[in-house]
mmCIF file of C-alpha atoms in Angstrom:
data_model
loop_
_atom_site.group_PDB
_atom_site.id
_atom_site.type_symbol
_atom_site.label_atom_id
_atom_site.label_comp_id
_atom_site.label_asym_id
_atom_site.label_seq_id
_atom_site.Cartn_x
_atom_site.Cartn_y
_atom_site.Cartn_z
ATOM 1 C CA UNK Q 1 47.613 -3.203 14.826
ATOM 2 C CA UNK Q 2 50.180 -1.148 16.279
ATOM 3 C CA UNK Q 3 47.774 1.643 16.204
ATOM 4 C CA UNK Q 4 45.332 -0.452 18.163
ATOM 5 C CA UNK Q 5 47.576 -1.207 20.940
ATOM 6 C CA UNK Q 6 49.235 2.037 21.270
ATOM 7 C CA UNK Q 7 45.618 3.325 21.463
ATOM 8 C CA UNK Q 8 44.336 0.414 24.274
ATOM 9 C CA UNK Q 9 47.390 1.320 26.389
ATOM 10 C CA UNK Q 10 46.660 4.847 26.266
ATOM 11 C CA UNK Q 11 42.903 4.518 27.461
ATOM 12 C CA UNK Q 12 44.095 2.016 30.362
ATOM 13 C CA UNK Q 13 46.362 4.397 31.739
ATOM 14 C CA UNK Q 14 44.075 7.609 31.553
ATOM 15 C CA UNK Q 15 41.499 5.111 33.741
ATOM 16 C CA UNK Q 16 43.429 6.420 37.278
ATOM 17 C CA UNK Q 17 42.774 9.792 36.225
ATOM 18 C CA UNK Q 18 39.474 10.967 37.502
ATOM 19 C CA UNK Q 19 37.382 12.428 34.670
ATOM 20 C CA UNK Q 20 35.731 15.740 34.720
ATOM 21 C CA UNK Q 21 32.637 17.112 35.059
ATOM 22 C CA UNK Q 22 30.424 19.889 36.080
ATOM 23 C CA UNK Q 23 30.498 21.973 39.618
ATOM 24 C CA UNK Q 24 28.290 24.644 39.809
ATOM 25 C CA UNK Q 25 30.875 26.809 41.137
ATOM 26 C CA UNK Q 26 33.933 26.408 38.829
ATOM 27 C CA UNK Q 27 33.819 26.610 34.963
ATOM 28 C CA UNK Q 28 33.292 23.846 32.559
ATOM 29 C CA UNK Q 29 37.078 22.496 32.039
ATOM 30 C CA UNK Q 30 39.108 19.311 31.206
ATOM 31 C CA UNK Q 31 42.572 18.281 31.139
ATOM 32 C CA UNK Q 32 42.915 15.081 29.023
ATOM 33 C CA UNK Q 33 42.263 14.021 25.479
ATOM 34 C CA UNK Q 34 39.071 12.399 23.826
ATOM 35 C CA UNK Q 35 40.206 9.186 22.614
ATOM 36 C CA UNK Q 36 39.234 8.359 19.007
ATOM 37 C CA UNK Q 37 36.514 6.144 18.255
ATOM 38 C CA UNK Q 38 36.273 3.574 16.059
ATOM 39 C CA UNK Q 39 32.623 3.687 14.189
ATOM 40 C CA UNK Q 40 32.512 1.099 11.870
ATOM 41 C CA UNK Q 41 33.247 2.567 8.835
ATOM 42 C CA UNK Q 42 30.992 3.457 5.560
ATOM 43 C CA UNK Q 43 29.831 1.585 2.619
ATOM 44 C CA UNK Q 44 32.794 2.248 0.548
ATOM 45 C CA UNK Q 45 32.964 2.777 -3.865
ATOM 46 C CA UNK Q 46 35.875 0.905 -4.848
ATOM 47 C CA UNK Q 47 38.240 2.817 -8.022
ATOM 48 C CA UNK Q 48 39.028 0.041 -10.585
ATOM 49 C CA UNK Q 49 41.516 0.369 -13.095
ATOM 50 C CA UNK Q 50 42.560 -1.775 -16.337
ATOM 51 C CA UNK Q 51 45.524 -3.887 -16.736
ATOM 52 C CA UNK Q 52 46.771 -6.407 -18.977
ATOM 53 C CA UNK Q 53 47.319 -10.256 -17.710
ATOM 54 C CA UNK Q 54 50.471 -11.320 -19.012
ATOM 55 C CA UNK Q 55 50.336 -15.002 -20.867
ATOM 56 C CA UNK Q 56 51.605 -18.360 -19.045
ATOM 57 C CA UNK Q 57 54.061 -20.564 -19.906
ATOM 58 C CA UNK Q 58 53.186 -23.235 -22.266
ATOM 59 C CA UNK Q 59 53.609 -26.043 -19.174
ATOM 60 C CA UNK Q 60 51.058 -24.314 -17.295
ATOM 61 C CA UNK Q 61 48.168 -27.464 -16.580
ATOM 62 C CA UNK Q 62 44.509 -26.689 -18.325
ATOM 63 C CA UNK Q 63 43.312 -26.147 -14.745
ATOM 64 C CA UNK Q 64 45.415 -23.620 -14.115
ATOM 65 C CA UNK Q 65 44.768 -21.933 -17.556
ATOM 66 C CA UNK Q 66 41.300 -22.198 -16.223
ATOM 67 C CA UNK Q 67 41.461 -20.071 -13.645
ATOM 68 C CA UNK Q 68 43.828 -17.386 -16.084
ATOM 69 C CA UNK Q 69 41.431 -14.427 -15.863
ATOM 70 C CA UNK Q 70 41.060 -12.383 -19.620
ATOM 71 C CA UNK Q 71 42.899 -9.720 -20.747
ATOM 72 C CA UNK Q 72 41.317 -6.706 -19.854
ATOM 73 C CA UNK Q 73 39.524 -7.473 -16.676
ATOM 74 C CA UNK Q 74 39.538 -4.684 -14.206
ATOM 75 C CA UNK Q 75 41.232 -5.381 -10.347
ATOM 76 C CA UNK Q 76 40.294 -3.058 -7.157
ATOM 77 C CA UNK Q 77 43.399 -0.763 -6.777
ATOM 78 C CA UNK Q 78 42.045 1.360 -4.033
ATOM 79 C CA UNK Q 79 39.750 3.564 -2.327
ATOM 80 C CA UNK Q 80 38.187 6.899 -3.793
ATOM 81 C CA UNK Q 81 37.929 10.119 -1.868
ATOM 82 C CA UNK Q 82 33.886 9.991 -1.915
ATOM 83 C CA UNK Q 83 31.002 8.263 -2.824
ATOM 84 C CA UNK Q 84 29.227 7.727 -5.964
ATOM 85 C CA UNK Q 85 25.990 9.109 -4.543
ATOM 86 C CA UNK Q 86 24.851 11.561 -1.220
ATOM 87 C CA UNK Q 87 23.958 9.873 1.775
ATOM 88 C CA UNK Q 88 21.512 12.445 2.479
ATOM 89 C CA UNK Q 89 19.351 14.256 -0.178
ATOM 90 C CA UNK Q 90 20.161 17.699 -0.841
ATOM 91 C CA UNK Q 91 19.378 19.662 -4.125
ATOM 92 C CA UNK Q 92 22.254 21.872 -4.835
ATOM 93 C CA UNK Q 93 20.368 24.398 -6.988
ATOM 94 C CA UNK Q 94 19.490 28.143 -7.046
ATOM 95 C CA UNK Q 95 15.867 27.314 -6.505
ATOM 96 C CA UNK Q 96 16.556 25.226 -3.441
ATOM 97 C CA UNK Q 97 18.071 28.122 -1.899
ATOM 98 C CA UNK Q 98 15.194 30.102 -2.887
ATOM 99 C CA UNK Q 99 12.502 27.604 -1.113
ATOM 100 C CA UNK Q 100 14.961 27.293 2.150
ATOM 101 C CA UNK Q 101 14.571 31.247 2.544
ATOM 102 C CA UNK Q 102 11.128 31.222 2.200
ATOM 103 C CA UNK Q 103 10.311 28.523 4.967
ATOM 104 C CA UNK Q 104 12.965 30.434 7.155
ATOM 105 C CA UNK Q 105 11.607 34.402 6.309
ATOM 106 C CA UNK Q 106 7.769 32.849 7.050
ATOM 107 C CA UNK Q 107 8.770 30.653 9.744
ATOM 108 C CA UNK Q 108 6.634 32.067 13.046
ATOM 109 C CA UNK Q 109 6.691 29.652 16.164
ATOM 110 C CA UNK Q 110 2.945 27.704 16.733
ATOM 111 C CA UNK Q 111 2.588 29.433 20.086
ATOM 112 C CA UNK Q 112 0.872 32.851 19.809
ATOM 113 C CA UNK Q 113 2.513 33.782 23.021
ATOM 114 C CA UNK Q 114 5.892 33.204 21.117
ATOM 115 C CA UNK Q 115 6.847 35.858 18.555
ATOM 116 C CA UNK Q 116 10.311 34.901 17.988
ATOM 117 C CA UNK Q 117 12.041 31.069 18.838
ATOM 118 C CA UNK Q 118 15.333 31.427 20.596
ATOM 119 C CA UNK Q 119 18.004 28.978 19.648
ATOM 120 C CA UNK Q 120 21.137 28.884 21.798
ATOM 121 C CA UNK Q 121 23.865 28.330 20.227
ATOM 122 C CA UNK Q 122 26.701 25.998 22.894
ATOM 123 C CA UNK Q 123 30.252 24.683 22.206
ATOM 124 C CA UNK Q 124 33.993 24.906 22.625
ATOM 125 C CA UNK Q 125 35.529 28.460 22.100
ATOM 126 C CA UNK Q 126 36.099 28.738 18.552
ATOM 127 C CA UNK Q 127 33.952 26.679 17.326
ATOM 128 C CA UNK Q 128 32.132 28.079 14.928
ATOM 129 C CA UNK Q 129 29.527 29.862 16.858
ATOM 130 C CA UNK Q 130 29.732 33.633 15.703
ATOM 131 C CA UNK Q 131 30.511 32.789 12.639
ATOM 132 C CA UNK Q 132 27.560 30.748 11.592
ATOM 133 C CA UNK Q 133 25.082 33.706 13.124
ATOM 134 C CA UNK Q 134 27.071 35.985 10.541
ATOM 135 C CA UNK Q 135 27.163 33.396 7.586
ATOM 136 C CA UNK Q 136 23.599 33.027 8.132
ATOM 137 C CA UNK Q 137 22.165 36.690 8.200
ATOM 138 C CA UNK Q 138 24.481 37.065 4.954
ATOM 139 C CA UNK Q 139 22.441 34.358 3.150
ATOM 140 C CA UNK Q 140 19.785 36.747 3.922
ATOM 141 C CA UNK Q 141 21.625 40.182 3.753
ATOM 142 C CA UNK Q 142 22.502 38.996 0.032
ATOM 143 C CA UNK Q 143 26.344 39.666 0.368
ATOM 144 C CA UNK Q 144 29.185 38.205 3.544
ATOM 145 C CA UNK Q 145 29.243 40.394 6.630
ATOM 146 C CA UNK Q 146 31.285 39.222 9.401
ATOM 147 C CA UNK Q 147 30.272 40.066 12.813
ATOM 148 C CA UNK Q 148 32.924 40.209 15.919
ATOM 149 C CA UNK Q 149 32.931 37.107 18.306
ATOM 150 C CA UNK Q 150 31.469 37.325 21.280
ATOM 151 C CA UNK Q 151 34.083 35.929 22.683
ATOM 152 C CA UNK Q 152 37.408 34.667 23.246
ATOM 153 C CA UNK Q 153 39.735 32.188 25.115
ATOM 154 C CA UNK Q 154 41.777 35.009 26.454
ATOM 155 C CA UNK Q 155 38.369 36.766 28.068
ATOM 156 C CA UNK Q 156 37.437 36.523 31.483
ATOM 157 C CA UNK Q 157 34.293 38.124 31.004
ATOM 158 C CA UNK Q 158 31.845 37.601 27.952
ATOM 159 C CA UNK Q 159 28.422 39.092 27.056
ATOM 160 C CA UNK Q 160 25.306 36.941 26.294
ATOM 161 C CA UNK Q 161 23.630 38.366 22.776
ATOM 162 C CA UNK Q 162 20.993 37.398 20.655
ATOM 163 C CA UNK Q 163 20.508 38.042 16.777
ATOM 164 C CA UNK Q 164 17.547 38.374 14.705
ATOM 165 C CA UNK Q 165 18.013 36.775 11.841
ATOM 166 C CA UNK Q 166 16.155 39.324 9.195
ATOM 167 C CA UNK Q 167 14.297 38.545 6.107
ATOM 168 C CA UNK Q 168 15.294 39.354 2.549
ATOM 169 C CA UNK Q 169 15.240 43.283 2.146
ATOM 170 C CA UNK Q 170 12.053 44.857 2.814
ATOM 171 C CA UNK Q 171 11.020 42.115 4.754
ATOM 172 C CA UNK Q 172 10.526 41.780 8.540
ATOM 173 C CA UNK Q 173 12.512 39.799 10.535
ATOM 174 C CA UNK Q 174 11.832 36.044 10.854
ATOM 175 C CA UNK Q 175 10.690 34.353 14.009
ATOM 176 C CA UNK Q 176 13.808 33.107 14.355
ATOM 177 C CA UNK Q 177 16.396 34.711 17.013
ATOM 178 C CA UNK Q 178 19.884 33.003 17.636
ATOM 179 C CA UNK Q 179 21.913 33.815 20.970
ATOM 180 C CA UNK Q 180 25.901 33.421 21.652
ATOM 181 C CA UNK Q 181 27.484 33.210 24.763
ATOM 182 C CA UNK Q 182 31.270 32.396 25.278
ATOM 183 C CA UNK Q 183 32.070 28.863 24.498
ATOM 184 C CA UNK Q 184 32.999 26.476 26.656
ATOM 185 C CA UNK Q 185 36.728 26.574 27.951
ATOM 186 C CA UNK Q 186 39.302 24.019 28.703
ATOM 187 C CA UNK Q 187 41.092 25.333 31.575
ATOM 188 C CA UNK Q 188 40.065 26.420 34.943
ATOM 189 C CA UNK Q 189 39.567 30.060 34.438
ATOM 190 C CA UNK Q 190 37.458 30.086 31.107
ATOM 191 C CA UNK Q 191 34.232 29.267 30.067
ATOM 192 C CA UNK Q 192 30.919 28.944 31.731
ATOM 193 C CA UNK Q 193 29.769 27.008 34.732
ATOM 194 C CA UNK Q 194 26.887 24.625 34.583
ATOM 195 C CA UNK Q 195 24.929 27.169 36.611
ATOM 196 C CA UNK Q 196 25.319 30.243 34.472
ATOM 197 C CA UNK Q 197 24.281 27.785 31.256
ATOM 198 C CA UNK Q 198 21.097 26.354 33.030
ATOM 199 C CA UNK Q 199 19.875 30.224 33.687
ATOM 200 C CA UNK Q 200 19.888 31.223 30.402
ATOM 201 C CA UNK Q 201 17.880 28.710 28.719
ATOM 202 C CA UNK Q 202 15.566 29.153 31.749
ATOM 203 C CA UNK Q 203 15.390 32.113 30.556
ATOM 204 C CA UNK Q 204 16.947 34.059 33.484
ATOM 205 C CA UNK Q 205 19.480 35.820 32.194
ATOM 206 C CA UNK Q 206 18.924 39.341 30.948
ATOM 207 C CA UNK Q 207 20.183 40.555 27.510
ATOM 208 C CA UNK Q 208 23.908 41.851 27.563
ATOM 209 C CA UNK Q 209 24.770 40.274 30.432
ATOM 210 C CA UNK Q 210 28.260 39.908 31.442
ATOM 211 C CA UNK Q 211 29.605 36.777 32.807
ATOM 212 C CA UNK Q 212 32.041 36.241 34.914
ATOM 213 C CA UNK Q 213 33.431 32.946 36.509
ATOM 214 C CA UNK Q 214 33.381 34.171 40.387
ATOM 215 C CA UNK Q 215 29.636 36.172 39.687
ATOM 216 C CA UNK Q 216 27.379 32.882 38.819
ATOM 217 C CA UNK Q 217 24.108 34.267 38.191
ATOM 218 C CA UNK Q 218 21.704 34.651 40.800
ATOM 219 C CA UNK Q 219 18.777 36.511 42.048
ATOM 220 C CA UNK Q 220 21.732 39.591 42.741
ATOM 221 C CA UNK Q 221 22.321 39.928 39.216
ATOM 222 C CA UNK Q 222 21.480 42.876 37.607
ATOM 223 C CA UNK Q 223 18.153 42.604 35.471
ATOM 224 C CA UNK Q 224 17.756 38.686 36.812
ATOM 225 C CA UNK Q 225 14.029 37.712 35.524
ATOM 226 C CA UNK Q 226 12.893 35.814 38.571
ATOM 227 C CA UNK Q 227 9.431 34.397 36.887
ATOM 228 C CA UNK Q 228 10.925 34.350 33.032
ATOM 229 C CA UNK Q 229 7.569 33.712 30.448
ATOM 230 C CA UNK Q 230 8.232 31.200 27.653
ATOM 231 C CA UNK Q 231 9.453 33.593 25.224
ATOM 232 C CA UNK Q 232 12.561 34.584 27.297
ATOM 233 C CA UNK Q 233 13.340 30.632 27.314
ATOM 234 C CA UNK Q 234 15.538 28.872 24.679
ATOM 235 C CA UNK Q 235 13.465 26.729 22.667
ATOM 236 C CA UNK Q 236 16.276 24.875 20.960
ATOM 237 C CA UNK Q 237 19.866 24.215 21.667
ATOM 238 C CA UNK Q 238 22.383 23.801 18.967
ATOM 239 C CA UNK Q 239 25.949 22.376 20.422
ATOM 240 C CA UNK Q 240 28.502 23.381 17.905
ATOM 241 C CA UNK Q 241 31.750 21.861 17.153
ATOM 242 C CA UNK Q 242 35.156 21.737 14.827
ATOM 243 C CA UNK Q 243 35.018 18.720 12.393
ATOM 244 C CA UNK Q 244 39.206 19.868 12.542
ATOM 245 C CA UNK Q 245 39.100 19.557 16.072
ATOM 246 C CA UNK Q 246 37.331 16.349 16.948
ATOM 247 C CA UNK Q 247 40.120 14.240 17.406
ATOM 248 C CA UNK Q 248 42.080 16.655 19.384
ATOM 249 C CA UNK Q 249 39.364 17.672 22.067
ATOM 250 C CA UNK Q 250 40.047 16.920 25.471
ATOM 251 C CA UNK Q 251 38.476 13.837 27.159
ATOM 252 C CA UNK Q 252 36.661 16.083 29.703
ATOM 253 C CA UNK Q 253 34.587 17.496 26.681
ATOM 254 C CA UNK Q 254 33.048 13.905 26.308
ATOM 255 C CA UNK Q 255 31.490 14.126 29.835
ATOM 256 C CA UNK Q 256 30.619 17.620 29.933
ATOM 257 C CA UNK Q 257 28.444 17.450 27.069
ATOM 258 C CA UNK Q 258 26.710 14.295 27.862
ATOM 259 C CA UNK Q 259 25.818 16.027 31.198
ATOM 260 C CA UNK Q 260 25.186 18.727 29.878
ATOM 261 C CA UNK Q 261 22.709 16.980 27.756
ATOM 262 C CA UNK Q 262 21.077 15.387 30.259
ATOM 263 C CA UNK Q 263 20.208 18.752 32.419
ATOM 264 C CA UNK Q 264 19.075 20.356 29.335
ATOM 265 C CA UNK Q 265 16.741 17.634 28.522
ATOM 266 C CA UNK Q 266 14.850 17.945 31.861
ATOM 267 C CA UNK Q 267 14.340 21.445 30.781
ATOM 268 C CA UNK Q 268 12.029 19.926 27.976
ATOM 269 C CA UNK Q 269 14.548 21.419 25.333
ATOM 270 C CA UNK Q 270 15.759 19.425 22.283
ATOM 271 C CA UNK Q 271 18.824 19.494 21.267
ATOM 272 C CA UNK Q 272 21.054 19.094 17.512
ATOM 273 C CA UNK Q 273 24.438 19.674 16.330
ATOM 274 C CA UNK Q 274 26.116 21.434 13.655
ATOM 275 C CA UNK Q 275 29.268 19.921 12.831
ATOM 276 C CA UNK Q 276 31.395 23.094 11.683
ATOM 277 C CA UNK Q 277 34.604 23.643 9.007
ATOM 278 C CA UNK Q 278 33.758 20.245 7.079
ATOM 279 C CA UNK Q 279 36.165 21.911 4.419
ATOM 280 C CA UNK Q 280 39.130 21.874 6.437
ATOM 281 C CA UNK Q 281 38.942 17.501 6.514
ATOM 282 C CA UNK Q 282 37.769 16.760 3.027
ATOM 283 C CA UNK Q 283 39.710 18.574 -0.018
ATOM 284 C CA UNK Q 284 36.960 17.756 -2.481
ATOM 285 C CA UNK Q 285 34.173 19.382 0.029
ATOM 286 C CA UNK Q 286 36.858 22.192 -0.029
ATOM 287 C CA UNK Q 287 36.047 22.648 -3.732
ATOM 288 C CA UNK Q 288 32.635 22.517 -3.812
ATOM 289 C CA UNK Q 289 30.472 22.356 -0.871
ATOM 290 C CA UNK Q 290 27.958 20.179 -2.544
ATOM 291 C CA UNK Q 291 30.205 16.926 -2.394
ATOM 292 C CA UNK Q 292 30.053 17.100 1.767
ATOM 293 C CA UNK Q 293 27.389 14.293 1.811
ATOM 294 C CA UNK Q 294 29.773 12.115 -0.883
ATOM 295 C CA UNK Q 295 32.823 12.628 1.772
ATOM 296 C CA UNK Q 296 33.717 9.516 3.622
ATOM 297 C CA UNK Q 297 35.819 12.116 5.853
ATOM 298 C CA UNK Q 298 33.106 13.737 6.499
ATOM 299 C CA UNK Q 299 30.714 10.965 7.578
ATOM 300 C CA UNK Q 300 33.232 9.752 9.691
ATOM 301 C CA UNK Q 301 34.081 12.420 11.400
ATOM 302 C CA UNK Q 302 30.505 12.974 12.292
ATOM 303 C CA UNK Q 303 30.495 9.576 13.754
ATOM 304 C CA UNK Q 304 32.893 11.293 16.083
ATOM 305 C CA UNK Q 305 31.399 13.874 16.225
ATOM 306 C CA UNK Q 306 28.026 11.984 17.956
ATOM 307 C CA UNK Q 307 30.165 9.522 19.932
ATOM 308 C CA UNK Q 308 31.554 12.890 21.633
ATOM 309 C CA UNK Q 309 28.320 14.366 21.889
ATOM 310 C CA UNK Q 310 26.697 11.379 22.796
ATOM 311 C CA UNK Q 311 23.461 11.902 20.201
ATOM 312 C CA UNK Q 312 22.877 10.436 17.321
ATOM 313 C CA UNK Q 313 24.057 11.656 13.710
ATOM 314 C CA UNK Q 314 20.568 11.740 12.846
ATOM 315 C CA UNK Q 315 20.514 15.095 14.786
ATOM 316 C CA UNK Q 316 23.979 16.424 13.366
ATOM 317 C CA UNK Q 317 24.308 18.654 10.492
ATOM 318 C CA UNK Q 318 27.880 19.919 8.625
ATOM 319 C CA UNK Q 319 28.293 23.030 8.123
ATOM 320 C CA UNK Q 320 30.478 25.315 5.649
ATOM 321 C CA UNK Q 321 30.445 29.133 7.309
ATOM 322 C CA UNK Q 322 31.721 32.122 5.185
ATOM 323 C CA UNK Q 323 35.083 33.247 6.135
ATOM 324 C CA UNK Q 324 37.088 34.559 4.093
ATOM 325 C CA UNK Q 325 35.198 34.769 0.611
ATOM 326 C CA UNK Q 326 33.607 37.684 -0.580
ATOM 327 C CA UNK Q 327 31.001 36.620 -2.726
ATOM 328 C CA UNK Q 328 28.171 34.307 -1.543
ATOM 329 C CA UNK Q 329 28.168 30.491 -3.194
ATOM 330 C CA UNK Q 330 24.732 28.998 -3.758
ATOM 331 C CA UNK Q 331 25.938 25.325 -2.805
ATOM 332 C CA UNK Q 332 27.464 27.248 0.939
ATOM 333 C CA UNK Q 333 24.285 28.786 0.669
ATOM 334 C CA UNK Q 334 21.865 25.618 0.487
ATOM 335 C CA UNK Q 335 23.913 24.307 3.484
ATOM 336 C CA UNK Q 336 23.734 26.285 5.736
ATOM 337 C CA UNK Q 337 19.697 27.163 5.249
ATOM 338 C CA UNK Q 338 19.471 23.312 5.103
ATOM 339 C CA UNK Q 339 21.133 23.592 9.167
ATOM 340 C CA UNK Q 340 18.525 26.320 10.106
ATOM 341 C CA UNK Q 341 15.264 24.178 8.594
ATOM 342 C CA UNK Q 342 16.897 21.897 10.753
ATOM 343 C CA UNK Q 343 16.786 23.681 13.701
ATOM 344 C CA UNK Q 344 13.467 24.816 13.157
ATOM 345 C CA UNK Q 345 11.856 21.460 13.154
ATOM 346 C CA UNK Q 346 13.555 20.725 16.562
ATOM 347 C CA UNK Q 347 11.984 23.801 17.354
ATOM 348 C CA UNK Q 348 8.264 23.042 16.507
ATOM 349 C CA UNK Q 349 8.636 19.934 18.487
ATOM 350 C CA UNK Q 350 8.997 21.932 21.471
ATOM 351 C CA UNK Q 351 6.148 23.997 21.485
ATOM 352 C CA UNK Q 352 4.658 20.673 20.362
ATOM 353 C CA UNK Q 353 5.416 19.259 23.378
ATOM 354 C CA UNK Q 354 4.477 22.242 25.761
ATOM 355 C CA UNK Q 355 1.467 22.929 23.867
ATOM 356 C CA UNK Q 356 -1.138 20.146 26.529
ATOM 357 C CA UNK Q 357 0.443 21.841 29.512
ATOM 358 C CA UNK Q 358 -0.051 25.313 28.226
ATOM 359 C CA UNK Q 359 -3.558 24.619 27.047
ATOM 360 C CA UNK Q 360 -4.621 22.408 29.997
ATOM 361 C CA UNK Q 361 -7.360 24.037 31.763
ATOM 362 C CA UNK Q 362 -6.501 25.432 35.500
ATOM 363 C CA UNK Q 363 -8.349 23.439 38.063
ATOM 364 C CA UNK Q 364 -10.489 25.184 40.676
#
């Protein structure tokens, strides 16, 4: 309870602050915290454990020797760490991981006009971002490579790149292309502005561009594509964040993404979320991947995770990324694959979608 009202007070007085959003000038910042959220919380697996009823006194009434319960009977002593079963289906097998790489290595988008789908990959700086493009071109590379971050909170300037994510050797690379760009920063001198994120899923922005807070992008810019075709759009946008973060996030984040959300939307893009370091919350996930969908840590946080996004969990996905392992684990493995097929059906909805408008005839 005390909880409750320390957090009630704390939420009236933050309403005289004025909450932050976008300019189109000034980078994406905040300066207060995301308040926690209170999702109701998950069907929960009760631990039992035996004891022994000791007897009553011989003046104890027949009714009360009624309601004596046998020796032996178990009581409800407290909560386990997971749940007896996955609340989403995942096989945590070798041959899983096998199928998963085959959908993504023969994935090719439905528009001939479309070689590769671009996925754009958005969050707070250190996220995650980097480091899931790495984790997943080691699935594929068959051993972990780390790549260097693209950038940092102590850059200014940052450079937009996009990855191919290559089949299994000897094979060509899938249709599948991920871009970073530097996250989005909490003070007033990092991060991008609305502007500069619009362009590049508008496809706008050229390829190694460097951005800069004062230089928004504009018609100026070096290698600007004025009349960008549909393969130099994004297709997909994946926001990113730190299941160890979530609580700790600052208010402003709340707003920015939802209007970030809503921009993007007009664009015709769909969006998902990959809910990053779900081993840092959950000790038994920490162990072994596989038990992520068992974790009541995990769920919840995920809750929080969509409350802050504002999207459902439906589109949200946890992630495990390779950091500082050397060998590849099949169950990291299945994971992370399981994220990209994830991806990839947001994907075909969107040349789903455009597909009438590209096909419509022109009229005379």
């Amino acid at each position: 309870m005390s909880r409750l009202l320390a957090e009630v007070t704390m939420e009236k007085k933050s309403e005289d602050k004025p909450s932050v959003g976008f300019s189109f000038g000034r980078p994406i910042s905040s300066s207060s915290f995301v308040p926690l959220s209170n999702p109701s919380p998950p069907a929960l697996t009760l631990t039992s454990s035996s004891f022994t009823i000791s007897s009553q006194t011989q003046n104890d009434s027949t009714k009360e020797k009624k309601r004596e319960k046998p020796v032996g009977i178990p009581v409800f002593t407290g909560f386990q760490a997971k749940l007896e079963s996955q609340w989403r289906d995942v096989q945590w097998t070798e041959e899983q991981k096998k199928s998963l790489m085959k959908a993504v290595s023969s994935y090719r988008p439905s528009c001939k006009d479309v070689p590769q789908a671009r996925v754009l990959l958005l969050g707070p700086v250190r996220s995650g971002k980097s480091s899931f493009i790495s984790s997943v071109q080691s699935v594929f590379n068959g051993r972990v490579t780390n790549r260097a971050m693209v950038g940092s909170s102590f850059n200014t300037s940052f450079t937009k790149k996009s990855f191919n994510i290559r089949g299994q050797k000897g094979e060509d690379n899938t249709g599948l292309v991920l871009c970073d760009i530097m996250g989005l920063g909490d003070g007033e001198t990092t991060g991008l502005t609305l502007h500069d994120i619009l362009s590049v899923i508008k496809g706008q922005v050229p390829e190694g561009h460097k951005f800069s807070p004062d230089q928004p992008v504009g018609t100026e810019t070096a290698g600007y594509v004025k009349t960008p075709s549909l393969r130099d759009r994004i297709h997909c946008v994946a926001f990113v964040v730190d299941a160890s973060k979530i609580s700790s996030y600052h208010k402003g984040f709340s707003s920015t993404f939802k209007q970030l959300r809503e921009f993007i939307s007009e664009l015709g893009v769909h969006q998902v979320a990959l809910l990053t370091h779900v081993d840092q919350i959950c000790p038994e996930t920490a162990k072994d991947v596989s038990n992520v969908y068992k974790s009541l840590s995990v769920r919840e946080t995920m809750n929080k995770a969509g409350a802050l996004l504002g999207m459902s969990t439906s589109y949200i996905v946890p992630v495990k990324n390779y950091s500082s392992e050397l060998d590849l684990d099949v169950n990291t493995d299945v994971l992370l694959l399981s994220a990209v097929d994830h991806i990839l059906q947001y994907i075909d909805m969107f040349f789903q979608d455009y597909a009438p408008q590209h096909t419509r005839p022109k009229l005379l």
